[in-house]
PDB file of C-alpha atoms in Angstrom:
ATOM      1  CA  UNK A   1       0.000   0.000   0.000  1.00 88.00           C
ATOM      2  CA  UNK A   2       2.975   2.320   0.544  1.00 91.00           C
ATOM      3  CA  UNK A   3       3.917   2.275  -3.144  1.00 91.00           C
ATOM      4  CA  UNK A   4       0.323   3.068  -4.062  1.00 93.00           C
ATOM      5  CA  UNK A   5       0.312   5.867  -1.492  1.00 92.00           C
ATOM      6  CA  UNK A   6       3.514   7.352  -2.916  1.00 92.00           C
ATOM      7  CA  UNK A   7       2.138   7.182  -6.465  1.00 91.00           C
ATOM      8  CA  UNK A   8      -1.270   8.575  -5.568  1.00 93.00           C
ATOM      9  CA  UNK A   9       0.084  11.379  -3.383  1.00 94.00           C
ATOM     10  CA  UNK A  10       2.646  12.253  -6.076  1.00 89.00           C
ATOM     11  CA  UNK A  11       0.003  12.404  -8.777  1.00 88.00           C
ATOM     12  CA  UNK A  12      -2.882  14.040  -6.926  1.00 92.00           C
ATOM     13  CA  UNK A  13      -1.463  15.563  -3.761  1.00 92.00           C
ATOM     14  CA  UNK A  14      -2.606  14.807  -0.239  1.00 95.00           C
ATOM     15  CA  UNK A  15      -5.799  16.865  -0.457  1.00 94.00           C
ATOM     16  CA  UNK A  16      -6.512  15.797  -4.032  1.00 94.00           C
ATOM     17  CA  UNK A  17      -6.974  12.133  -3.227  1.00 95.00           C
ATOM     18  CA  UNK A  18      -9.042  10.050  -0.882  1.00 95.00           C
ATOM     19  CA  UNK A  19      -8.358   6.890   1.075  1.00 95.00           C
ATOM     20  CA  UNK A  20     -10.547   5.179  -1.540  1.00 95.00           C
ATOM     21  CA  UNK A  21      -8.255   6.427  -4.329  1.00 96.00           C
ATOM     22  CA  UNK A  22      -5.243   5.003  -2.506  1.00 96.00           C
ATOM     23  CA  UNK A  23      -6.816   1.622  -1.763  1.00 96.00           C
ATOM     24  CA  UNK A  24      -8.070   1.395  -5.358  1.00 96.00           C
ATOM     25  CA  UNK A  25      -4.517   2.066  -6.586  1.00 95.00           C
ATOM     26  CA  UNK A  26      -3.229  -0.606  -4.192  1.00 94.00           C
ATOM     27  CA  UNK A  27      -5.944  -3.070  -5.212  1.00 94.00           C
ATOM     28  CA  UNK A  28      -7.094  -3.625  -1.634  1.00 94.00           C
ATOM     29  CA  UNK A  29     -10.464  -3.101   0.060  1.00 93.00           C
ATOM     30  CA  UNK A  30     -10.896   0.243   1.790  1.00 91.00           C
ATOM     31  CA  UNK A  31     -11.525  -1.486   5.109  1.00 88.00           C
ATOM     32  CA  UNK A  32      -8.050  -2.984   5.120  1.00 88.00           C
ATOM     33  CA  UNK A  33      -6.528   0.497   5.047  1.00 92.00           C
ATOM     34  CA  UNK A  34      -7.452   1.067   8.689  1.00 91.00           C
ATOM     35  CA  UNK A  35      -5.867  -2.260   9.696  1.00 91.00           C
ATOM     36  CA  UNK A  36      -2.516  -0.737   8.758  1.00 91.00           C
ATOM     37  CA  UNK A  37      -2.905   3.016   9.237  1.00 95.00           C
ATOM     38  CA  UNK A  38      -4.678   5.093  11.825  1.00 94.00           C
ATOM     39  CA  UNK A  39      -5.369   7.872   9.304  1.00 95.00           C
ATOM     40  CA  UNK A  40      -4.562   9.225   5.871  1.00 96.00           C
ATOM     41  CA  UNK A  41      -2.005  11.473   7.588  1.00 96.00           C
ATOM     42  CA  UNK A  42      -0.291   8.398   9.091  1.00 96.00           C
ATOM     43  CA  UNK A  43      -0.142   6.833   5.621  1.00 96.00           C
ATOM     44  CA  UNK A  44       1.329  10.061   4.213  1.00 96.00           C
ATOM     45  CA  UNK A  45       4.079  10.029   6.861  1.00 96.00           C
ATOM     46  CA  UNK A  46       4.812   6.363   6.123  1.00 95.00           C
ATOM     47  CA  UNK A  47       4.719   7.030   2.357  1.00 95.00           C
ATOM     48  CA  UNK A  48       7.259   9.846   2.770  1.00 94.00           C
ATOM     49  CA  UNK A  49       9.545   7.571   4.768  1.00 92.00           C
ATOM     50  CA  UNK A  50       9.133   4.802   2.179  1.00 92.00           C
ATOM     51  CA  UNK A  51       9.802   7.220  -0.682  1.00 91.00           C
ATOM     52  CA  UNK A  52      12.952   8.467   1.022  1.00 90.00           C
ATOM     53  CA  UNK A  53      14.410   5.117   2.127  1.00 87.00           C
ATOM     54  CA  UNK A  54      13.222   2.620  -0.488  1.00 81.00           C
ATOM     55  CA  UNK A  55      15.268   3.790  -3.429  1.00 65.00           C
ATOM     56  CA  UNK A  56      12.449   5.800  -4.975  1.00 59.00           C
ATOM     57  CA  UNK A  57      14.854   8.718  -4.623  1.00 68.00           C
ATOM     58  CA  UNK A  58      17.543   6.606  -6.264  1.00 73.00           C
ATOM     59  CA  UNK A  59      19.027   9.592  -8.038  1.00 87.00           C
ATOM     60  CA  UNK A  60      20.608  10.402  -4.653  1.00 89.00           C
ATOM     61  CA  UNK A  61      23.062   7.603  -5.437  1.00 91.00           C
ATOM     62  CA  UNK A  62      24.654   9.947  -7.966  1.00 95.00           C
ATOM     63  CA  UNK A  63      26.047  11.946  -5.027  1.00 95.00           C
ATOM     64  CA  UNK A  64      28.248   8.979  -4.067  1.00 94.00           C
ATOM     65  CA  UNK A  65      29.057   7.624  -7.542  1.00 95.00           C
ATOM     66  CA  UNK A  66      32.765   6.697  -7.431  1.00 94.00           C
ATOM     67  CA  UNK A  67      33.214   7.037 -11.201  1.00 97.00           C
ATOM     68  CA  UNK A  68      32.637  10.806 -11.045  1.00 98.00           C
ATOM     69  CA  UNK A  69      34.551  13.513  -9.204  1.00 98.00           C
ATOM     70  CA  UNK A  70      32.597  15.127  -6.332  1.00 98.00           C
ATOM     71  CA  UNK A  71      31.835  18.307  -8.315  1.00 98.00           C
ATOM     72  CA  UNK A  72      30.747  16.219 -11.320  1.00 98.00           C
ATOM     73  CA  UNK A  73      28.469  14.199  -9.016  1.00 97.00           C
ATOM     74  CA  UNK A  74      26.785  17.379  -7.759  1.00 97.00           C
ATOM     75  CA  UNK A  75      26.259  18.726 -11.255  1.00 97.00           C
ATOM     76  CA  UNK A  76      25.030  15.382 -12.583  1.00 97.00           C
ATOM     77  CA  UNK A  77      22.642  15.004  -9.637  1.00 97.00           C
ATOM     78  CA  UNK A  78      20.921  18.320 -10.307  1.00 97.00           C
ATOM     79  CA  UNK A  79      20.936  17.844 -14.081  1.00 96.00           C
ATOM     80  CA  UNK A  80      19.259  14.431 -13.757  1.00 95.00           C
ATOM     81  CA  UNK A  81      16.718  15.830 -11.289  1.00 93.00           C
ATOM     82  CA  UNK A  82      15.944  18.717 -13.673  1.00 95.00           C
ATOM     83  CA  UNK A  83      15.543  16.283 -16.563  1.00 95.00           C
ATOM     84  CA  UNK A  84      13.166  14.117 -14.527  1.00 91.00           C
ATOM     85  CA  UNK A  85      10.974  17.136 -13.761  1.00 92.00           C
ATOM     86  CA  UNK A  86      10.953  18.165 -17.431  1.00 95.00           C
ATOM     87  CA  UNK A  87       9.941  14.614 -18.463  1.00 93.00           C
ATOM     88  CA  UNK A  88       6.665  14.989 -16.570  1.00 90.00           C
ATOM     89  CA  UNK A  89       6.025  18.422 -18.113  1.00 92.00           C
ATOM     90  CA  UNK A  90       6.664  20.216 -14.829  1.00 91.00           C
ATOM     91  CA  UNK A  91       3.449  18.839 -13.349  1.00 87.00           C
ATOM     92  CA  UNK A  92       5.075  17.723 -10.127  1.00 78.00           C
ATOM     93  CA  UNK A  93       8.325  17.799  -8.251  1.00 72.00           C
ATOM     94  CA  UNK A  94       9.330  15.064  -5.868  1.00 83.00           C
ATOM     95  CA  UNK A  95       6.974  13.856  -3.175  1.00 90.00           C
ATOM     96  CA  UNK A  96       9.065  15.557  -0.472  1.00 91.00           C
ATOM     97  CA  UNK A  97       8.739  19.007  -2.048  1.00 89.00           C
ATOM     98  CA  UNK A  98       5.081  18.449  -2.893  1.00 89.00           C
ATOM     99  CA  UNK A  99       4.197  17.456   0.661  1.00 94.00           C
ATOM    100  CA  UNK A 100       6.235  20.341   2.066  1.00 94.00           C
ATOM    101  CA  UNK A 101       4.307  22.847  -0.034  1.00 91.00           C
ATOM    102  CA  UNK A 102       0.937  21.304   0.696  1.00 93.00           C
ATOM    103  CA  UNK A 103       1.033  20.094   4.301  1.00 93.00           C
ATOM    104  CA  UNK A 104       3.846  21.616   6.350  1.00 90.00           C
ATOM    105  CA  UNK A 105       1.565  24.286   7.836  1.00 93.00           C
ATOM    106  CA  UNK A 106      -1.285  21.889   8.546  1.00 93.00           C
ATOM    107  CA  UNK A 107       0.257  18.698   9.872  1.00 95.00           C
ATOM    108  CA  UNK A 108       2.860  18.628  12.635  1.00 96.00           C
ATOM    109  CA  UNK A 109       3.388  14.909  11.933  1.00 95.00           C
ATOM    110  CA  UNK A 110       4.176  15.530   8.256  1.00 96.00           C
ATOM    111  CA  UNK A 111       6.234  18.648   9.054  1.00 96.00           C
ATOM    112  CA  UNK A 112       8.418  16.633  11.469  1.00 96.00           C
ATOM    113  CA  UNK A 113       8.915  13.854   8.897  1.00 96.00           C
ATOM    114  CA  UNK A 114       9.773  16.409   6.199  1.00 96.00           C
ATOM    115  CA  UNK A 115      12.222  18.164   8.508  1.00 96.00           C
ATOM    116  CA  UNK A 116      14.050  14.871   9.093  1.00 95.00           C
ATOM    117  CA  UNK A 117      14.150  14.129   5.365  1.00 95.00           C
ATOM    118  CA  UNK A 118      15.398  17.606   4.446  1.00 95.00           C
ATOM    119  CA  UNK A 119      18.091  17.352   7.134  1.00 96.00           C
ATOM    120  CA  UNK A 120      19.304  14.042   5.715  1.00 95.00           C
ATOM    121  CA  UNK A 121      19.099  15.277   2.140  1.00 95.00           C
ATOM    122  CA  UNK A 122      21.047  18.443   3.012  1.00 96.00           C
ATOM    123  CA  UNK A 123      23.707  16.317   4.737  1.00 97.00           C
ATOM    124  CA  UNK A 124      24.132  14.219   1.593  1.00 96.00           C
ATOM    125  CA  UNK A 125      24.533  17.301  -0.602  1.00 97.00           C
ATOM    126  CA  UNK A 126      26.851  18.817   2.035  1.00 98.00           C
ATOM    127  CA  UNK A 127      29.008  15.688   2.161  1.00 98.00           C
ATOM    128  CA  UNK A 128      29.474  15.852  -1.606  1.00 97.00           C
ATOM    129  CA  UNK A 129      30.402  19.539  -1.343  1.00 98.00           C
ATOM    130  CA  UNK A 130      32.872  18.654   1.430  1.00 97.00           C
ATOM    131  CA  UNK A 131      34.454  16.034  -0.819  1.00 97.00           C
ATOM    132  CA  UNK A 132      34.687  18.551  -3.675  1.00 98.00           C
ATOM    133  CA  UNK A 133      36.330  21.078  -1.357  1.00 97.00           C
ATOM    134  CA  UNK A 134      38.832  18.464  -0.182  1.00 97.00           C
ATOM    135  CA  UNK A 135      39.609  17.553  -3.802  1.00 97.00           C
ATOM    136  CA  UNK A 136      40.224  21.227  -4.633  1.00 97.00           C
ATOM    137  CA  UNK A 137      37.299  21.277  -7.083  1.00 97.00           C
ATOM    138  CA  UNK A 138      35.428  23.978  -5.177  1.00 95.00           C
ATOM    139  CA  UNK A 139      37.208  27.081  -3.938  1.00 92.00           C
ATOM    140  CA  UNK A 140      34.649  27.967  -1.282  1.00 89.00           C
ATOM    141  CA  UNK A 141      35.773  27.446   2.303  1.00 91.00           C
ATOM    142  CA  UNK A 142      32.222  27.850   3.633  1.00 95.00           C
ATOM    143  CA  UNK A 143      30.883  25.139   5.897  1.00 97.00           C
ATOM    144  CA  UNK A 144      29.908  22.417   3.399  1.00 98.00           C
ATOM    145  CA  UNK A 145      26.832  21.332   5.350  1.00 98.00           C
ATOM    146  CA  UNK A 146      25.475  24.860   5.642  1.00 97.00           C
ATOM    147  CA  UNK A 147      26.206  25.300   1.946  1.00 97.00           C
ATOM    148  CA  UNK A 148      24.436  21.996   1.234  1.00 97.00           C
ATOM    149  CA  UNK A 149      21.328  23.198   3.061  1.00 98.00           C
ATOM    150  CA  UNK A 150      21.405  26.484   1.144  1.00 98.00           C
ATOM    151  CA  UNK A 151      21.834  24.694  -2.195  1.00 98.00           C
ATOM    152  CA  UNK A 152      18.925  22.378  -1.441  1.00 96.00           C
ATOM    153  CA  UNK A 153      16.723  25.305  -0.390  1.00 96.00           C
ATOM    154  CA  UNK A 154      17.567  27.121  -3.626  1.00 97.00           C
ATOM    155  CA  UNK A 155      16.883  23.953  -5.629  1.00 96.00           C
ATOM    156  CA  UNK A 156      13.433  23.534  -4.111  1.00 94.00           C
ATOM    157  CA  UNK A 157      12.624  27.153  -4.999  1.00 95.00           C
ATOM    158  CA  UNK A 158      13.770  26.574  -8.590  1.00 96.00           C
ATOM    159  CA  UNK A 159      11.599  23.442  -8.808  1.00 94.00           C
ATOM    160  CA  UNK A 160       8.562  25.357  -7.586  1.00 93.00           C
ATOM    161  CA  UNK A 161       9.156  28.131 -10.100  1.00 95.00           C
ATOM    162  CA  UNK A 162       9.644  25.622 -12.945  1.00 96.00           C
ATOM    163  CA  UNK A 163       6.315  24.051 -12.040  1.00 92.00           C
ATOM    164  CA  UNK A 164       4.595  27.450 -12.053  1.00 94.00           C
ATOM    165  CA  UNK A 165       6.128  28.569 -15.351  1.00 96.00           C
ATOM    166  CA  UNK A 166       6.083  25.094 -16.978  1.00 96.00           C
ATOM    167  CA  UNK A 167       9.619  25.591 -18.239  1.00 97.00           C
ATOM    168  CA  UNK A 168      13.060  24.335 -17.310  1.00 96.00           C
ATOM    169  CA  UNK A 169      14.487  27.861 -17.318  1.00 98.00           C
ATOM    170  CA  UNK A 170      14.562  28.183 -13.497  1.00 98.00           C
ATOM    171  CA  UNK A 171      16.275  24.792 -13.224  1.00 97.00           C
ATOM    172  CA  UNK A 172      18.900  25.721 -15.828  1.00 97.00           C
ATOM    173  CA  UNK A 173      19.452  29.050 -14.049  1.00 98.00           C
ATOM    174  CA  UNK A 174      19.928  27.203 -10.778  1.00 98.00           C
ATOM    175  CA  UNK A 175      22.488  24.763 -12.216  1.00 98.00           C
ATOM    176  CA  UNK A 176      24.432  27.419 -14.098  1.00 97.00           C
ATOM    177  CA  UNK A 177      24.520  29.848 -11.159  1.00 97.00           C
ATOM    178  CA  UNK A 178      25.445  27.081  -8.740  1.00 97.00           C
ATOM    179  CA  UNK A 179      28.415  25.904 -10.782  1.00 97.00           C
ATOM    180  CA  UNK A 180      29.642  29.182 -12.269  1.00 96.00           C
ATOM    181  CA  UNK A 181      29.260  31.408  -9.197  1.00 94.00           C
ATOM    182  CA  UNK A 182      28.764  29.493  -5.970  1.00 93.00           C
ATOM    183  CA  UNK A 183      30.636  26.225  -6.452  1.00 94.00           C
ATOM    184  CA  UNK A 184      33.407  27.234  -8.847  1.00 92.00           C
TER     185      UNK A 184
END
C-alpha cells in the first residue's frame, strides 16, 4: 500500500486524493486500510519515509558515484533531477517538495517527517560539497553542510518556479549559477 500511497500522493497531492483512491490504486479493500494506518495522515508520513528510504529517490546515489569527481556528481545530480521534472512536463516535483508545499503548515506529523528528510538530504549534498572542497574542485571554504542546506533550499525554490512557469528555465538558471558562481 505504501507504493500506491507514494504514487497517488505524487500524482494528486494529499488533499486531491481520498483513502478510496489510494486503496483502489493498491488493489485492496478500503476497510483494510485502517488495519494498517490510523489515518490518511499516518499513511502520508509512512509514504514519505518509504519514498525516502526505499530507493524511490535513487538519483541520490549519484552523489556517491565513485566514477565521477565530487563536483561532477553534484552537477550530474541536479541535471538528472531537472531532466526528470521536465519529463513529466513540470506537473510535479518530488513527493518531499510536494508534501512540504501542501502540508507543512497543517500537519505537525508531516512537518516533522519532512524536517528529518530535508536534514538528511542536506547532509548528503553537504558531504558531496565537502568532498569537492577536499579535492580542490570547489574554492569555497564555507561550511559544506550549511552550503548543502542552502543549495537544497535554492533547488526547491527553482523546482517550484519551474512548475509554475512550466519551463526548465529556473532549473537551468539554478544549475548554471550554482556551478559558475557558488561552487566554482
